[in-house]
Amino acid sequence: MRPFCLSFRGNGRKGGPMQKEQLAEHLRRYHHGAENAVISKELERSFGVSGKELRDQVNALRREGVPIASDQNGYFYAKTEAEVRMTIRHMRNRISGISAAITGLRRSLAAFDDTQLRLPLEGGDDF
């Protein structure tokens, strides 16, 4: 049986943005623990936000120390230390994969003609 899920549209004001505090409270109340995880699409629909907006809010909450965890079943408010550690492990694996992709892309630069003069872009190159 799936836990009850409230439907929100923004912050209660017509066209207003979702407040991250509403998201945290919703997850704490209705999706507490991995066994009550909720998929992103359901939260997007409930809060009337895009996937990017939802991810940005989750990221902001995590940066503030709110224990928003996730796994293959979706987002949830962590109930245990193990759930937070599992989320950290998953995030570190993603970092490793992204780092490997960057390394591969840097190697691919050799295939491009280096005879042209390259000027750094405003802000500089990061490679």
PDB file of C-alpha atoms in Angstrom:
ATOM      1  CA  MET A   1       0.000   0.000   0.000  1.00  0.00           C
ATOM      2  CA  ARG A   2       1.408   3.379  -1.032  1.00  0.00           C
ATOM      3  CA  PRO A   3       1.546   6.155   1.583  1.00  0.00           C
ATOM      4  CA  PHE A   4      -0.842   9.058   1.326  1.00  0.00           C
ATOM      5  CA  CYS A   5       0.517  11.896  -0.803  1.00  0.00           C
ATOM      6  CA  LEU A   6      -0.844  15.433  -0.649  1.00  0.00           C
ATOM      7  CA  SER A   7      -1.216  17.448  -3.795  1.00  0.00           C
ATOM      8  CA  PHE A   8       0.420  20.877  -3.787  1.00  0.00           C
ATOM      9  CA  ARG A   9       0.552  23.482  -6.496  1.00  0.00           C
ATOM     10  CA  GLY A  10       3.347  25.866  -5.782  1.00  0.00           C
ATOM     11  CA  ASN A  11       3.232  27.435  -2.330  1.00  0.00           C
ATOM     12  CA  GLY A  12      -0.520  27.908  -2.153  1.00  0.00           C
ATOM     13  CA  ARG A  13      -0.407  31.184  -4.078  1.00  0.00           C
ATOM     14  CA  LYS A  14      -1.411  31.157  -7.684  1.00  0.00           C
ATOM     15  CA  GLY A  15       1.699  30.477  -9.741  1.00  0.00           C
ATOM     16  CA  GLY A  16       4.020  30.718  -6.732  1.00  0.00           C
ATOM     17  CA  PRO A  17       7.183  28.636  -6.468  1.00  0.00           C
ATOM     18  CA  MET A  18       7.426  25.551  -4.307  1.00  0.00           C
ATOM     19  CA  GLN A  19       9.141  26.279  -1.022  1.00  0.00           C
ATOM     20  CA  LYS A  20      11.840  23.792  -0.111  1.00  0.00           C
ATOM     21  CA  GLU A  21      10.509  23.729   3.449  1.00  0.00           C
ATOM     22  CA  GLN A  22       7.182  22.392   2.113  1.00  0.00           C
ATOM     23  CA  LEU A  23       9.035  19.636   0.298  1.00  0.00           C
ATOM     24  CA  ALA A  24      11.042  18.696   3.395  1.00  0.00           C
ATOM     25  CA  GLU A  25       7.939  18.591   5.575  1.00  0.00           C
ATOM     26  CA  HIS A  26       6.024  16.554   2.986  1.00  0.00           C
ATOM     27  CA  LEU A  27       8.830  13.993   2.737  1.00  0.00           C
ATOM     28  CA  ARG A  28       9.224  13.860   6.535  1.00  0.00           C
ATOM     29  CA  ARG A  29       5.513  13.317   7.074  1.00  0.00           C
ATOM     30  CA  TYR A  30       4.533  11.036   4.186  1.00  0.00           C
ATOM     31  CA  HIS A  31       7.773   9.487   2.893  1.00  0.00           C
ATOM     32  CA  HIS A  32       9.764   8.757   6.047  1.00  0.00           C
ATOM     33  CA  GLY A  33      12.220   5.938   5.483  1.00  0.00           C
ATOM     34  CA  ALA A  34      13.275   4.012   2.372  1.00  0.00           C
ATOM     35  CA  GLU A  35      10.183   1.823   2.543  1.00  0.00           C
ATOM     36  CA  ASN A  36       8.084   4.934   1.794  1.00  0.00           C
ATOM     37  CA  ALA A  37      10.154   6.341  -1.082  1.00  0.00           C
ATOM     38  CA  VAL A  38       8.325   8.390  -3.707  1.00  0.00           C
ATOM     39  CA  ILE A  39       9.332   8.704  -7.346  1.00  0.00           C
ATOM     40  CA  SER A  40      10.371  12.073  -8.709  1.00  0.00           C
ATOM     41  CA  LYS A  41       7.479  12.229 -11.185  1.00  0.00           C
ATOM     42  CA  GLU A  42       4.947  11.949  -8.360  1.00  0.00           C
ATOM     43  CA  LEU A  43       6.579  14.807  -6.447  1.00  0.00           C
ATOM     44  CA  GLU A  44       6.823  16.887  -9.633  1.00  0.00           C
ATOM     45  CA  ARG A  45       3.123  16.376 -10.256  1.00  0.00           C
ATOM     46  CA  SER A  46       2.136  16.988  -6.621  1.00  0.00           C
ATOM     47  CA  PHE A  47       4.135  20.206  -6.339  1.00  0.00           C
ATOM     48  CA  GLY A  48       3.671  21.400  -9.920  1.00  0.00           C
ATOM     49  CA  VAL A  49       7.403  21.651 -10.618  1.00  0.00           C
ATOM     50  CA  SER A  50       9.826  20.352 -13.219  1.00  0.00           C
ATOM     51  CA  GLY A  51      12.339  17.608 -12.534  1.00  0.00           C
ATOM     52  CA  LYS A  52      15.151  20.172 -12.485  1.00  0.00           C
ATOM     53  CA  GLU A  53      13.315  22.387  -9.990  1.00  0.00           C
ATOM     54  CA  LEU A  54      12.724  19.387  -7.738  1.00  0.00           C
ATOM     55  CA  ARG A  55      16.381  18.284  -7.931  1.00  0.00           C
ATOM     56  CA  ASP A  56      17.496  21.850  -7.170  1.00  0.00           C
ATOM     57  CA  GLN A  57      15.250  21.966  -4.080  1.00  0.00           C
ATOM     58  CA  VAL A  58      16.459  18.548  -2.882  1.00  0.00           C
ATOM     59  CA  ASN A  59      20.063  19.696  -3.379  1.00  0.00           C
ATOM     60  CA  ALA A  60      19.417  22.910  -1.414  1.00  0.00           C
ATOM     61  CA  LEU A  61      17.850  20.955   1.450  1.00  0.00           C
ATOM     62  CA  ARG A  62      20.744  18.502   1.546  1.00  0.00           C
ATOM     63  CA  ARG A  63      23.230  21.398   1.633  1.00  0.00           C
ATOM     64  CA  GLU A  64      21.375  22.723   4.687  1.00  0.00           C
ATOM     65  CA  GLY A  65      21.751  19.350   6.414  1.00  0.00           C
ATOM     66  CA  VAL A  66      18.210  18.062   5.883  1.00  0.00           C
ATOM     67  CA  PRO A  67      18.476  14.257   5.511  1.00  0.00           C
ATOM     68  CA  ILE A  68      16.764  13.843   2.148  1.00  0.00           C
ATOM     69  CA  ALA A  69      17.844  10.445   0.890  1.00  0.00           C
ATOM     70  CA  SER A  70      17.212   8.597  -2.343  1.00  0.00           C
ATOM     71  CA  ASP A  71      17.569   5.192  -3.904  1.00  0.00           C
ATOM     72  CA  GLN A  72      16.293   3.368  -6.993  1.00  0.00           C
ATOM     73  CA  ASN A  73      12.741   3.740  -5.634  1.00  0.00           C
ATOM     74  CA  GLY A  74      12.831   7.516  -5.260  1.00  0.00           C
ATOM     75  CA  TYR A  75      13.228  10.229  -2.635  1.00  0.00           C
ATOM     76  CA  PHE A  76      12.507   9.899   1.070  1.00  0.00           C
ATOM     77  CA  TYR A  77      13.261  11.539   4.393  1.00  0.00           C
ATOM     78  CA  ALA A  78      15.954   9.366   5.968  1.00  0.00           C
ATOM     79  CA  LYS A  79      14.885   7.458   9.049  1.00  0.00           C
ATOM     80  CA  THR A  80      18.293   5.955   9.849  1.00  0.00           C
ATOM     81  CA  GLU A  81      21.971   6.776   9.601  1.00  0.00           C
ATOM     82  CA  ALA A  82      22.350   3.820   7.222  1.00  0.00           C
ATOM     83  CA  GLU A  83      19.906   5.432   4.765  1.00  0.00           C
ATOM     84  CA  VAL A  84      21.948   8.650   4.743  1.00  0.00           C
ATOM     85  CA  ARG A  85      25.200   6.708   4.297  1.00  0.00           C
ATOM     86  CA  MET A  86      23.687   4.710   1.423  1.00  0.00           C
ATOM     87  CA  THR A  87      22.700   7.963  -0.312  1.00  0.00           C
ATOM     88  CA  ILE A  88      26.198   9.394   0.179  1.00  0.00           C
ATOM     89  CA  ARG A  89      27.708   6.205  -1.286  1.00  0.00           C
ATOM     90  CA  HIS A  90      25.389   6.435  -4.312  1.00  0.00           C
ATOM     91  CA  MET A  91      26.321  10.111  -4.846  1.00  0.00           C
ATOM     92  CA  ARG A  92      30.057   9.322  -4.643  1.00  0.00           C
ATOM     93  CA  ASN A  93      29.619   6.612  -7.286  1.00  0.00           C
ATOM     94  CA  ARG A  94      27.975   9.176  -9.556  1.00  0.00           C
ATOM     95  CA  ILE A  95      30.877  11.576  -8.992  1.00  0.00           C
ATOM     96  CA  SER A  96      33.337   8.832  -9.997  1.00  0.00           C
ATOM     97  CA  GLY A  97      31.375   8.142 -13.180  1.00  0.00           C
ATOM     98  CA  ILE A  98      31.255  11.823 -14.111  1.00  0.00           C
ATOM     99  CA  SER A  99      34.993  12.166 -13.427  1.00  0.00           C
ATOM    100  CA  ALA A 100      35.731   9.205 -15.715  1.00  0.00           C
ATOM    101  CA  ALA A 101      33.603  10.792 -18.455  1.00  0.00           C
ATOM    102  CA  ILE A 102      35.520  14.074 -18.134  1.00  0.00           C
ATOM    103  CA  THR A 103      38.813  12.178 -18.416  1.00  0.00           C
ATOM    104  CA  GLY A 104      37.583  10.489 -21.589  1.00  0.00           C
ATOM    105  CA  LEU A 105      36.444  13.782 -23.088  1.00  0.00           C
ATOM    106  CA  ARG A 106      39.824  15.342 -22.336  1.00  0.00           C
ATOM    107  CA  ARG A 107      41.502  12.459 -24.200  1.00  0.00           C
ATOM    108  CA  SER A 108      39.158  13.070 -27.133  1.00  0.00           C
ATOM    109  CA  LEU A 109      40.520  16.607 -27.496  1.00  0.00           C
ATOM    110  CA  ALA A 110      43.640  15.131 -29.115  1.00  0.00           C
ATOM    111  CA  ALA A 111      41.521  14.224 -32.149  1.00  0.00           C
ATOM    112  CA  PHE A 112      40.863  17.899 -32.875  1.00  0.00           C
ATOM    113  CA  ASP A 113      43.214  20.046 -34.908  1.00  0.00           C
ATOM    114  CA  ASP A 114      45.611  21.702 -32.479  1.00  0.00           C
ATOM    115  CA  THR A 115      47.243  23.879 -35.132  1.00  0.00           C
ATOM    116  CA  GLN A 116      44.705  26.630 -34.488  1.00  0.00           C
ATOM    117  CA  LEU A 117      45.553  29.217 -31.894  1.00  0.00           C
ATOM    118  CA  ARG A 118      43.383  28.672 -28.851  1.00  0.00           C
ATOM    119  CA  LEU A 119      42.561  31.641 -26.686  1.00  0.00           C
ATOM    120  CA  PRO A 120      41.078  31.086 -23.235  1.00  0.00           C
ATOM    121  CA  LEU A 121      37.422  31.956 -22.900  1.00  0.00           C
ATOM    122  CA  GLU A 122      36.309  34.535 -20.381  1.00  0.00           C
ATOM    123  CA  GLY A 123      36.582  32.786 -17.025  1.00  0.00           C
ATOM    124  CA  GLY A 124      39.374  30.549 -18.327  1.00  0.00           C
ATOM    125  CA  ASP A 125      39.542  26.925 -19.341  1.00  0.00           C
ATOM    126  CA  ASP A 126      39.142  24.246 -16.724  1.00  0.00           C
ATOM    127  CA  PHE A 127      41.383  21.707 -18.407  1.00  0.00           C
TER     128      PHE A 127
END
